[in-house]
PDB file of C-alpha atoms and ligand atoms in Angstrom:
ATOM      1  CA  MET W   1     -21.430  19.645 -37.482  1.00 98.00           C
ATOM      2  CA  LEU W   2     -18.326  18.430 -35.901  1.00 98.00           C
ATOM      3  CA  ILE W   3     -16.880  20.052 -32.700  1.00 98.00           C
ATOM      4  CA  ALA W   4     -13.349  19.635 -31.591  1.00 98.00           C
ATOM      5  CA  GLN W   5     -12.459  19.499 -28.354  1.00 98.00           C
ATOM      6  CA  ILE W   6      -9.022  20.565 -27.114  1.00 98.00           C
ATOM      7  CA  THR W   7      -8.181  20.573 -23.558  1.00 98.00           C
ATOM      8  CA  ASP W   8      -5.365  21.570 -21.022  1.00 98.00           C
ATOM      9  CA  LEU W   9      -2.527  22.581 -23.536  1.00 98.00           C
ATOM     10  CA  HIS W  10      -0.571  24.055 -20.413  1.00 98.00           C
ATOM     11  CA  VAL W  11       1.616  25.923 -23.020  1.00 98.00           C
ATOM     12  CA  GLY W  12       4.715  27.068 -21.489  1.00 96.00           C
ATOM     13  CA  VAL W  13       7.145  29.192 -22.866  1.00 92.00           C
ATOM     14  CA  MET W  14       9.281  27.811 -25.764  1.00 88.00           C
ATOM     15  CA  GLY W  15      12.493  25.453 -24.682  1.00 88.00           C
ATOM     16  CA  GLN W  16      11.276  24.704 -21.105  1.00 89.00           C
ATOM     17  CA  LYS W  17       9.164  21.686 -19.946  1.00 94.00           C
ATOM     18  CA  VAL W  18       6.650  21.980 -17.939  1.00 92.00           C
ATOM     19  CA  TYR W  19       7.300  20.172 -14.416  1.00 93.00           C
ATOM     20  CA  GLY W  20      10.697  20.186 -16.132  1.00 92.00           C
ATOM     21  CA  LEU W  21       9.317  17.029 -18.120  1.00 95.00           C
ATOM     22  CA  VAL W  22       6.571  18.261 -20.281  1.00 97.00           C
ATOM     23  CA  ASP W  23       6.887  19.679 -23.680  1.00 97.00           C
ATOM     24  CA  THR W  24       3.686  21.191 -23.642  1.00 97.00           C
ATOM     25  CA  PRO W  25       4.519  23.447 -26.805  1.00 97.00           C
ATOM     26  CA  GLY W  26       5.640  20.529 -29.031  1.00 97.00           C
ATOM     27  CA  PHE W  27       2.205  18.529 -27.528  1.00 98.00           C
ATOM     28  CA  LEU W  28       0.532  21.299 -29.029  1.00 98.00           C
ATOM     29  CA  ALA W  29       2.166  21.692 -31.922  1.00 98.00           C
ATOM     30  CA  ALA W  30       1.292  17.910 -32.847  1.00 98.00           C
ATOM     31  CA  ALA W  31      -2.520  18.523 -31.840  1.00 98.00           C
ATOM     32  CA  ILE W  32      -2.522  21.297 -34.255  1.00 98.00           C
ATOM     33  CA  ALA W  33      -0.981  19.141 -37.093  1.00 98.00           C
ATOM     34  CA  HIS W  34      -3.832  16.026 -36.307  1.00 98.00           C
ATOM     35  CA  LEU W  35      -6.673  18.595 -36.325  1.00 98.00           C
ATOM     36  CA  ASN W  36      -5.372  20.382 -39.667  1.00 98.00           C
ATOM     37  CA  ARG W  37      -5.128  16.727 -41.417  1.00 96.00           C
ATOM     38  CA  LEU W  38      -8.588  15.733 -40.376  1.00 96.00           C
ATOM     39  CA  ASN W  39     -11.069  15.495 -43.466  1.00 95.00           C
ATOM     40  CA  PRO W  40     -13.748  16.460 -43.239  1.00 96.00           C
ATOM     41  CA  GLN W  41     -12.393  19.728 -40.866  1.00 98.00           C
ATOM     42  CA  PRO W  42     -14.178  20.552 -37.678  1.00 98.00           C
ATOM     43  CA  ASP W  43     -16.297  23.041 -37.869  1.00 98.00           C
ATOM     44  CA  LEU W  44     -15.023  24.547 -34.982  1.00 98.00           C
ATOM     45  CA  VAL W  45     -12.077  24.100 -32.258  1.00 98.00           C
ATOM     46  CA  ILE W  46     -13.130  24.811 -28.681  1.00 98.00           C
ATOM     47  CA  ALA W  47     -10.268  24.922 -26.145  1.00 98.00           C
ATOM     48  CA  THR W  48     -11.678  24.167 -22.624  1.00 98.00           C
ATOM     49  CA  GLY W  49      -9.084  25.876 -20.273  1.00 98.00           C
ATOM     50  CA  ASP W  50      -5.324  25.704 -19.125  1.00 98.00           C
ATOM     51  CA  LEU W  51      -4.332  27.268 -22.024  1.00 98.00           C
ATOM     52  CA  VAL W  52      -1.161  28.150 -20.703  1.00 98.00           C
ATOM     53  CA  ASP W  53       0.573  26.698 -17.667  1.00 97.00           C
ATOM     54  CA  GLU W  54       1.686  29.867 -15.678  1.00 97.00           C
ATOM     55  CA  GLY W  55      -0.728  32.486 -16.594  1.00 97.00           C
ATOM     56  CA  THR W  56       1.974  34.824 -18.058  1.00 97.00           C
ATOM     57  CA  VAL W  57       1.706  37.258 -21.108  1.00 98.00           C
ATOM     58  CA  ALA W  58       5.099  35.444 -22.826  1.00 97.00           C
ATOM     59  CA  GLU W  59       3.450  31.728 -22.677  1.00 98.00           C
ATOM     60  CA  TYR W  60      -0.079  33.410 -23.836  1.00 98.00           C
ATOM     61  CA  GLN W  61       2.219  34.789 -26.893  1.00 98.00           C
ATOM     62  CA  THR W  62       3.672  31.230 -27.804  1.00 97.00           C
ATOM     63  CA  LEU W  63       0.195  29.771 -27.630  1.00 98.00           C
ATOM     64  CA  ALA W  64      -0.961  32.278 -30.304  1.00 98.00           C
ATOM     65  CA  ASP W  65       2.068  31.514 -32.238  1.00 98.00           C
ATOM     66  CA  LEU W  66       1.430  27.933 -31.719  1.00 98.00           C
ATOM     67  CA  LEU W  67      -2.305  28.357 -32.941  1.00 98.00           C
ATOM     68  CA  ALA W  68      -1.474  30.445 -35.848  1.00 98.00           C
ATOM     69  CA  PRO W  69      -1.550  27.581 -38.344  1.00 98.00           C
ATOM     70  CA  LEU W  70      -4.533  25.935 -36.870  1.00 98.00           C
ATOM     71  CA  ARG W  71      -7.405  25.973 -40.187  1.00 98.00           C
ATOM     72  CA  ALA W  72     -10.499  25.634 -38.415  1.00 98.00           C
ATOM     73  CA  PRO W  73     -12.122  28.671 -36.378  1.00 98.00           C
ATOM     74  CA  LEU W  74     -11.041  28.585 -32.859  1.00 98.00           C
ATOM     75  CA  TYR W  75     -12.657  29.179 -29.409  1.00 98.00           C
ATOM     76  CA  LEU W  76     -11.096  29.946 -26.072  1.00 98.00           C
ATOM     77  CA  ALA W  77     -12.105  29.310 -22.622  1.00 98.00           C
ATOM     78  CA  LEU W  78      -9.811  29.838 -19.403  1.00 98.00           C
ATOM     79  CA  GLY W  79      -9.122  27.228 -16.549  1.00 98.00           C
ATOM     80  CA  ASN W  80      -7.134  27.642 -13.495  1.00 98.00           C
ATOM     81  CA  HIS W  81      -3.874  27.939 -14.938  1.00 98.00           C
ATOM     82  CA  ASP W  82      -5.113  30.810 -16.918  1.00 98.00           C
ATOM     83  CA  ASP W  83      -4.769  34.797 -16.445  1.00 98.00           C
ATOM     84  CA  ARG W  84      -7.408  36.720 -17.755  1.00 98.00           C
ATOM     85  CA  ASP W  85      -5.638  40.056 -18.103  1.00 98.00           C
ATOM     86  CA  ALA W  86      -2.479  38.355 -19.546  1.00 98.00           C
ATOM     87  CA  PHE W  87      -4.940  36.451 -21.791  1.00 98.00           C
ATOM     88  CA  ARG W  88      -6.602  39.907 -22.767  1.00 98.00           C
ATOM     89  CA  GLN W  89      -2.804  41.573 -23.714  1.00 98.00           C
ATOM     90  CA  ILE W  90      -2.688  38.493 -26.530  1.00 98.00           C
ATOM     91  CA  PHE W  91      -6.129  37.596 -27.245  1.00 98.00           C
ATOM     92  CA  GLY W  92      -8.382  40.586 -26.559  1.00 98.00           C
ATOM     93  CA  ASP W  93      -8.987  41.570 -29.835  1.00 97.00           C
ATOM     94  CA  LEU W  94     -10.617  38.386 -30.381  1.00 98.00           C
ATOM     95  CA  PRO W  95     -14.330  39.215 -31.482  1.00 97.00           C
ATOM     96  CA  TYR W  96     -15.849  37.070 -28.973  1.00 97.00           C
ATOM     97  CA  VAL W  97     -13.808  38.164 -25.932  1.00 98.00           C
ATOM     98  CA  PRO W  98     -15.828  40.334 -23.771  1.00 96.00           C
ATOM     99  CA  ALA W  99     -13.636  43.722 -23.000  1.00 95.00           C
ATOM    100  CA  GLU W 100     -13.878  43.121 -19.211  1.00 96.00           C
ATOM    101  CA  GLY W 101     -15.046  40.823 -16.708  1.00 97.00           C
ATOM    102  CA  VAL W 102     -15.229  37.073 -17.152  1.00 98.00           C
ATOM    103  CA  LEU W 103     -14.842  35.082 -20.098  1.00 98.00           C
ATOM    104  CA  GLN W 104     -18.194  33.980 -21.254  1.00 98.00           C
ATOM    105  CA  TYR W 105     -20.037  34.011 -24.549  1.00 98.00           C
ATOM    106  CA  ALA W 106     -22.380  32.333 -26.994  1.00 98.00           C
ATOM    107  CA  VAL W 107     -21.106  30.816 -30.067  1.00 98.00           C
ATOM    108  CA  GLU W 108     -24.683  31.002 -32.333  1.00 97.00           C
ATOM    109  CA  ASP W 109     -23.500  30.462 -36.024  1.00 96.00           C
ATOM    110  CA  TYR W 110     -23.861  26.236 -35.810  1.00 97.00           C
ATOM    111  CA  PRO W 111     -26.392  23.814 -35.793  1.00 97.00           C
ATOM    112  CA  VAL W 112     -25.358  23.544 -31.884  1.00 98.00           C
ATOM    113  CA  ARG W 113     -25.226  26.263 -30.053  1.00 98.00           C
ATOM    114  CA  LEU W 114     -22.277  26.704 -27.570  1.00 98.00           C
ATOM    115  CA  LEU W 115     -22.328  28.353 -24.085  1.00 98.00           C
ATOM    116  CA  VAL W 116     -18.850  29.027 -23.191  1.00 98.00           C
ATOM    117  CA  LEU W 117     -18.619  29.707 -19.060  1.00 98.00           C
ATOM    118  CA  ASP W 118     -15.502  31.053 -17.008  1.00 98.00           C
ATOM    119  CA  THR W 119     -14.877  28.853 -13.892  1.00 98.00           C
ATOM    120  CA  LEU W 120     -11.700  30.964 -12.734  1.00 98.00           C
ATOM    121  CA  VAL W 121     -10.990  31.642  -9.393  1.00 98.00           C
ATOM    122  CA  PRO W 122      -7.536  34.077  -9.750  1.00 97.00           C
ATOM    123  CA  GLY W 123      -5.115  32.321  -7.365  1.00 96.00           C
ATOM    124  CA  ALA W 124      -7.084  29.203  -6.829  1.00 97.00           C
ATOM    125  CA  SER W 125      -6.863  25.773  -8.346  1.00 96.00           C
ATOM    126  CA  HIS W 126     -10.498  24.871  -7.694  1.00 97.00           C
ATOM    127  CA  GLY W 127     -13.342  26.633  -9.771  1.00 97.00           C
ATOM    128  CA  GLU W 128     -16.901  28.401  -9.499  1.00 97.00           C
ATOM    129  CA  LEU W 129     -19.654  29.767 -10.741  1.00 96.00           C
ATOM    130  CA  ASP W 130     -20.769  33.085  -8.352  1.00 95.00           C
ATOM    131  CA  ALA W 131     -24.382  34.319  -9.118  1.00 96.00           C
ATOM    132  CA  ASP W 132     -23.472  36.768 -11.879  1.00 97.00           C
ATOM    133  CA  ARG W 133     -21.851  34.090 -14.211  1.00 97.00           C
ATOM    134  CA  LEU W 134     -25.005  31.918 -13.434  1.00 97.00           C
ATOM    135  CA  ALA W 135     -27.480  34.676 -13.891  1.00 98.00           C
ATOM    136  CA  TRP W 136     -25.554  34.877 -17.230  1.00 98.00           C
ATOM    137  CA  LEU W 137     -25.977  30.860 -18.409  1.00 98.00           C
ATOM    138  CA  GLU W 138     -29.709  31.467 -17.458  1.00 98.00           C
ATOM    139  CA  GLN W 139     -30.261  34.257 -19.169  1.00 98.00           C
ATOM    140  CA  GLN W 140     -28.837  32.307 -22.460  1.00 98.00           C
ATOM    141  CA  LEU W 141     -30.708  29.365 -21.933  1.00 98.00           C
ATOM    142  CA  ALA W 142     -34.167  31.197 -21.510  1.00 98.00           C
ATOM    143  CA  ALA W 143     -33.306  32.838 -24.665  1.00 98.00           C
ATOM    144  CA  GLN W 144     -33.319  29.760 -27.008  1.00 98.00           C
ATOM    145  CA  PRO W 145     -34.658  26.983 -24.551  1.00 98.00           C
ATOM    146  CA  HIS W 146     -35.144  24.215 -27.278  1.00 98.00           C
ATOM    147  CA  ARG W 147     -31.773  24.752 -29.289  1.00 97.00           C
ATOM    148  CA  PRO W 148     -29.226  22.106 -29.332  1.00 98.00           C
ATOM    149  CA  THR W 149     -26.458  23.208 -26.862  1.00 98.00           C
ATOM    150  CA  VAL W 150     -23.597  22.310 -25.209  1.00 98.00           C
ATOM    151  CA  ILE W 151     -22.142  23.975 -21.932  1.00 98.00           C
ATOM    152  CA  CYS W 152     -18.289  24.692 -22.123  1.00 98.00           C
ATOM    153  CA  MET W 153     -16.393  25.278 -18.590  1.00 98.00           C
ATOM    154  CA  HIS W 154     -13.113  24.191 -17.699  1.00 98.00           C
ATOM    155  CA  HIS W 155     -13.908  22.675 -13.969  1.00 98.00           C
ATOM    156  CA  PRO W 156     -16.224  20.292 -13.972  1.00 98.00           C
ATOM    157  CA  PRO W 157     -19.467  21.054 -11.874  1.00 98.00           C
ATOM    158  CA  PHE W 158     -19.438  17.117 -10.477  1.00 97.00           C
ATOM    159  CA  VAL W 159     -16.602  14.713  -8.639  1.00 96.00           C
ATOM    160  CA  THR W 160     -15.565  11.661 -10.469  1.00 96.00           C
ATOM    161  CA  GLY W 161     -14.295   9.488  -7.952  1.00 95.00           C
ATOM    162  CA  LEU W 162     -10.273  10.794  -8.352  1.00 95.00           C
ATOM    163  CA  PRO W 163      -9.987  12.356  -4.549  1.00 90.00           C
ATOM    164  CA  GLY W 164      -7.043  14.637  -5.992  1.00 90.00           C
ATOM    165  CA  MET W 165      -8.897  16.099  -8.385  1.00 92.00           C
ATOM    166  CA  ASP W 166     -12.311  16.392  -7.088  1.00 92.00           C
ATOM    167  CA  LYS W 167     -11.657  18.918  -4.459  1.00 90.00           C
ATOM    168  CA  LEU W 168     -10.640  21.265  -7.186  1.00 93.00           C
ATOM    169  CA  PHE W 169     -14.186  20.881  -8.556  1.00 94.00           C
ATOM    170  CA  CYS W 170     -16.653  23.965  -9.391  1.00 95.00           C
ATOM    171  CA  ARG W 171     -18.058  25.047  -6.662  1.00 94.00           C
ATOM    172  CA  GLY W 172     -21.900  26.644  -6.805  1.00 88.00           C
ATOM    173  CA  ALA W 173     -22.600  23.549  -8.856  1.00 94.00           C
ATOM    174  CA  GLU W 174     -25.771  22.666  -6.928  1.00 96.00           C
ATOM    175  CA  PRO W 175     -27.943  25.685  -8.868  1.00 97.00           C
ATOM    176  CA  LEU W 176     -26.083  25.016 -12.065  1.00 98.00           C
ATOM    177  CA  ALA W 177     -27.393  21.478 -11.847  1.00 98.00           C
ATOM    178  CA  ALA W 178     -31.039  22.780 -10.853  1.00 98.00           C
ATOM    179  CA  LEU W 179     -30.840  25.473 -14.147  1.00 98.00           C
ATOM    180  CA  VAL W 180     -29.602  22.697 -16.236  1.00 98.00           C
ATOM    181  CA  SER W 181     -32.094  20.061 -15.408  1.00 98.00           C
ATOM    182  CA  GLN W 182     -35.051  22.579 -16.536  1.00 98.00           C
ATOM    183  CA  TYR W 183     -33.143  22.430 -20.593  1.00 98.00           C
ATOM    184  CA  PRO W 184     -33.194  18.966 -21.987  1.00 98.00           C
ATOM    185  CA  ALA W 185     -31.888  20.643 -24.901  1.00 98.00           C
ATOM    186  CA  VAL W 186     -28.462  20.747 -22.961  1.00 98.00           C
ATOM    187  CA  GLU W 187     -26.756  17.881 -25.059  1.00 98.00           C
ATOM    188  CA  ARG W 188     -23.359  17.915 -22.840  1.00 98.00           C
ATOM    189  CA  ILE W 189     -21.497  19.600 -20.247  1.00 98.00           C
ATOM    190  CA  LEU W 190     -17.776  19.518 -21.719  1.00 98.00           C
ATOM    191  CA  CYS W 191     -15.391  20.112 -19.546  1.00 98.00           C
ATOM    192  CA  GLY W 192     -11.390  19.453 -18.894  1.00 98.00           C
ATOM    193  CA  HIS W 193      -9.462  20.041 -16.008  1.00 98.00           C
ATOM    194  CA  LEU W 194      -9.066  16.559 -14.972  1.00 98.00           C
ATOM    195  CA  HIS W 195      -6.649  15.489 -17.962  1.00 98.00           C
ATOM    196  CA  ARG W 196      -8.823  12.110 -18.594  1.00 97.00           C
ATOM    197  CA  PRO W 197     -11.721  11.288 -20.407  1.00 98.00           C
ATOM    198  CA  ILE W 198     -14.448  10.912 -18.101  1.00 98.00           C
ATOM    199  CA  GLN W 199     -18.455  10.583 -18.829  1.00 98.00           C
ATOM    200  CA  LEU W 200     -21.502  10.413 -16.228  1.00 98.00           C
ATOM    201  CA  ARG W 201     -24.905  11.502 -16.089  1.00 98.00           C
ATOM    202  CA  TRP W 202     -25.436  14.930 -14.467  1.00 98.00           C
ATOM    203  CA  ALA W 203     -28.250  17.105 -14.108  1.00 98.00           C
ATOM    204  CA  GLY W 204     -30.777  15.611 -16.687  1.00 97.00           C
ATOM    205  CA  THR W 205     -27.738  15.622 -19.454  1.00 98.00           C
ATOM    206  CA  LEU W 206     -24.282  14.116 -19.764  1.00 98.00           C
ATOM    207  CA  GLY W 207     -20.969  15.463 -17.998  1.00 98.00           C
ATOM    208  CA  SER W 208     -18.014  15.212 -20.473  1.00 98.00           C
ATOM    209  CA  ILE W 209     -14.343  15.693 -19.354  1.00 98.00           C
ATOM    210  CA  ALA W 210     -11.916  15.154 -22.452  1.00 98.00           C
ATOM    211  CA  PRO W 211      -8.545  14.062 -22.010  1.00 98.00           C
ATOM    212  CA  SER W 212      -5.480  16.631 -22.550  1.00 98.00           C
ATOM    213  CA  VAL W 213      -3.330  16.851 -25.638  1.00 98.00           C
ATOM    214  CA  ALA W 214      -0.353  16.779 -23.446  1.00 98.00           C
ATOM    215  CA  HIS W 215      -0.171  15.087 -20.170  1.00 98.00           C
ATOM    216  CA  GLN W 216      -2.663  13.296 -18.201  1.00 98.00           C
ATOM    217  CA  VAL W 217      -3.551  12.770 -14.408  1.00 96.00           C
ATOM    218  CA  ALA W 218      -2.796   9.472 -13.696  1.00 96.00           C
ATOM    219  CA  LEU W 219      -5.693   7.105 -12.875  1.00 96.00           C
ATOM    220  CA  ARG W 220      -5.670   6.467  -9.040  1.00 94.00           C
ATOM    221  CA  PHE W 221      -8.916   5.741  -7.105  1.00 95.00           C
ATOM    222  CA  PRO W 222      -8.836   5.938  -3.109  1.00 94.00           C
ATOM    223  CA  PRO W 223      -6.736   4.910  -0.825  1.00 93.00           C
ATOM    224  CA  ALA W 224      -4.530   7.219  -2.961  1.00 90.00           C
ATOM    225  CA  ARG W 225      -5.114  11.031  -2.064  1.00 87.00           C
ATOM    226  CA  GLU W 226      -2.645  12.685  -4.275  1.00 89.00           C
ATOM    227  CA  ASN W 227      -2.690  13.776  -7.884  1.00 91.00           C
ATOM    228  CA  ALA W 228      -0.001  12.576 -10.029  1.00 94.00           C
ATOM    229  CA  PHE W 229       0.645  12.908 -13.713  1.00 96.00           C
ATOM    230  CA  VAL W 230       1.385  10.172 -16.509  1.00 96.00           C
ATOM    231  CA  MET W 231       2.528  10.507 -19.889  1.00 97.00           C
ATOM    232  CA  GLU W 232      -0.584   8.187 -21.330  1.00 97.00           C
ATOM    233  CA  PRO W 233      -1.185   9.419 -25.042  1.00 97.00           C
ATOM    234  CA  PRO W 234      -2.398  12.838 -25.522  1.00 98.00           C
ATOM    235  CA  ALA W 235      -5.811  12.836 -27.130  1.00 98.00           C
ATOM    236  CA  PHE W 236      -8.717  14.947 -28.139  1.00 98.00           C
ATOM    237  CA  GLN W 237     -12.565  15.056 -28.592  1.00 98.00           C
ATOM    238  CA  LEU W 238     -14.886  14.979 -31.712  1.00 98.00           C
ATOM    239  CA  HIS W 239     -18.293  15.827 -30.994  1.00 98.00           C
ATOM    240  CA  LEU W 240     -20.549  14.960 -33.999  1.00 98.00           C
ATOM    241  CA  TRP W 241     -23.794  16.244 -34.275  1.00 98.00           C
ATOM    242  CA  HIS W 242     -25.141  13.518 -36.512  1.00 97.00           C
ATOM    243  CA  PRO W 243     -29.025  13.855 -37.803  1.00 93.00           C
ATOM    244  CA  GLN W 244     -29.997  10.228 -36.612  1.00 96.00           C
ATOM    245  CA  ALA W 245     -27.626   9.695 -33.161  1.00 96.00           C
ATOM    246  CA  GLY W 246     -27.869  13.379 -31.946  1.00 97.00           C
ATOM    247  CA  LEU W 247     -24.194  14.342 -30.431  1.00 98.00           C
ATOM    248  CA  VAL W 248     -21.509  11.493 -30.239  1.00 98.00           C
ATOM    249  CA  THR W 249     -18.533  11.982 -28.378  1.00 98.00           C
ATOM    250  CA  HIS W 250     -15.680   9.936 -30.472  1.00 98.00           C
ATOM    251  CA  THR W 251     -12.047  10.384 -28.382  1.00 98.00           C
ATOM    252  CA  ALA W 252      -9.092  10.604 -31.099  1.00 98.00           C
ATOM    253  CA  TYR W 253      -5.274   9.954 -30.062  1.00 98.00           C
ATOM    254  CA  VAL W 254      -2.759  12.597 -31.537  1.00 98.00           C
ATOM    255  CA  GLY W 255      -0.174  10.970 -33.419  1.00 95.00           C
ATOM    256  CA  ASN W 256       0.129  10.316 -37.540  1.00 91.00           C
ATOM    257  CA  PHE W 257      -1.449   6.454 -37.378  1.00 91.00           C
ATOM    258  CA  ASP W 258      -1.261   4.312 -40.534  1.00 89.00           C
ATOM    259  CA  ALA W 259      -4.940   2.824 -41.534  1.00 91.00           C
ATOM    260  CA  TYR W 260      -4.885  -0.378 -43.347  1.00 94.00           C
ATOM    261  CA  SER W 261      -7.421  -1.788 -45.419  1.00 93.00           C
ATOM    262  CA  TYR W 262      -8.730  -5.262 -44.165  1.00 94.00           C
ATOM    263  CA  ALA W 263      -8.871  -6.469 -47.780  1.00 93.00           C
ATOM    264  CA  THR W 264      -5.741  -5.435 -49.100  1.00 92.00           C
ATOM    265  CA  LYS W 265      -3.493  -4.641 -45.936  1.00 90.00           C
ATOM    266  CA  ALA W 266      -2.663  -1.685 -47.814  1.00 91.00           C
ATOM    267  CA  PRO W 267      -2.443   1.688 -46.146  1.00 89.00           C
ATOM    268  CA  ILE W 268      -5.571   3.800 -46.855  1.00 88.00           C
ATOM    269  CA  ALA W 269      -5.882   7.825 -46.034  1.00 79.00           C
ATOM    270  CA  LEU W 270      -7.380   8.382 -43.326  1.00 73.00           C
TER     271      LEU W 270
HETATM  272 FE1  FE2 Z 301      -4.988  21.148 -16.647  1.00 83.57          FE
END
């Protein structure tokens, strides 16, 4: 099984650059083209939030148009730049989208199960898992305790050493950690929000943040306090469920790169 994770798309309306600088629709189109070229194709693509930049219906329509050519099945999660009502106006008919409330659901059709959480707090940049959202997760984990599982959530429930972002993490993390640590079958916590690839050990599993398919957050440790963005290469991650190795995370940079045979120096197909 191959899971592709894209995150922090921040799609704006066509022709307008996010922060006046970043052509996010163009970046997403390049990522979709790259995903469509993959052989084998991913079994599914999970987008872990900040699907659009300002949470407007027009942006979600642009997003839908950009996602239409994607070949692999797609699952969407919400981030702090998203808006549940506007999202539902365009994507509300997807079979996994609940009619109301938070956007949490399970994907059961593959060897690795996905539990998708909603950490969005309307009007805020930080995330939160309140008692109801946690209770849903608890129920899901208890129902199939030994099944390999990844939990997908936009805001990481852990800090990373990047002070500007750490204050915007997912609140309510202690009970989540207590819950997750009871289930060794949880292979990963797959997050976005940080716009960088970051991994750490957390609650008996691996916390993993994927880079953005558009702009990245600058890697600035203290004494820097402020966030800044940087045009490092856009990327996505491929989480491979391998019979020997278990779940292995690979990072792929978006682009159409030539690969050369060591023996003949001739280009070979990727
Ligand atoms: Fe973001």
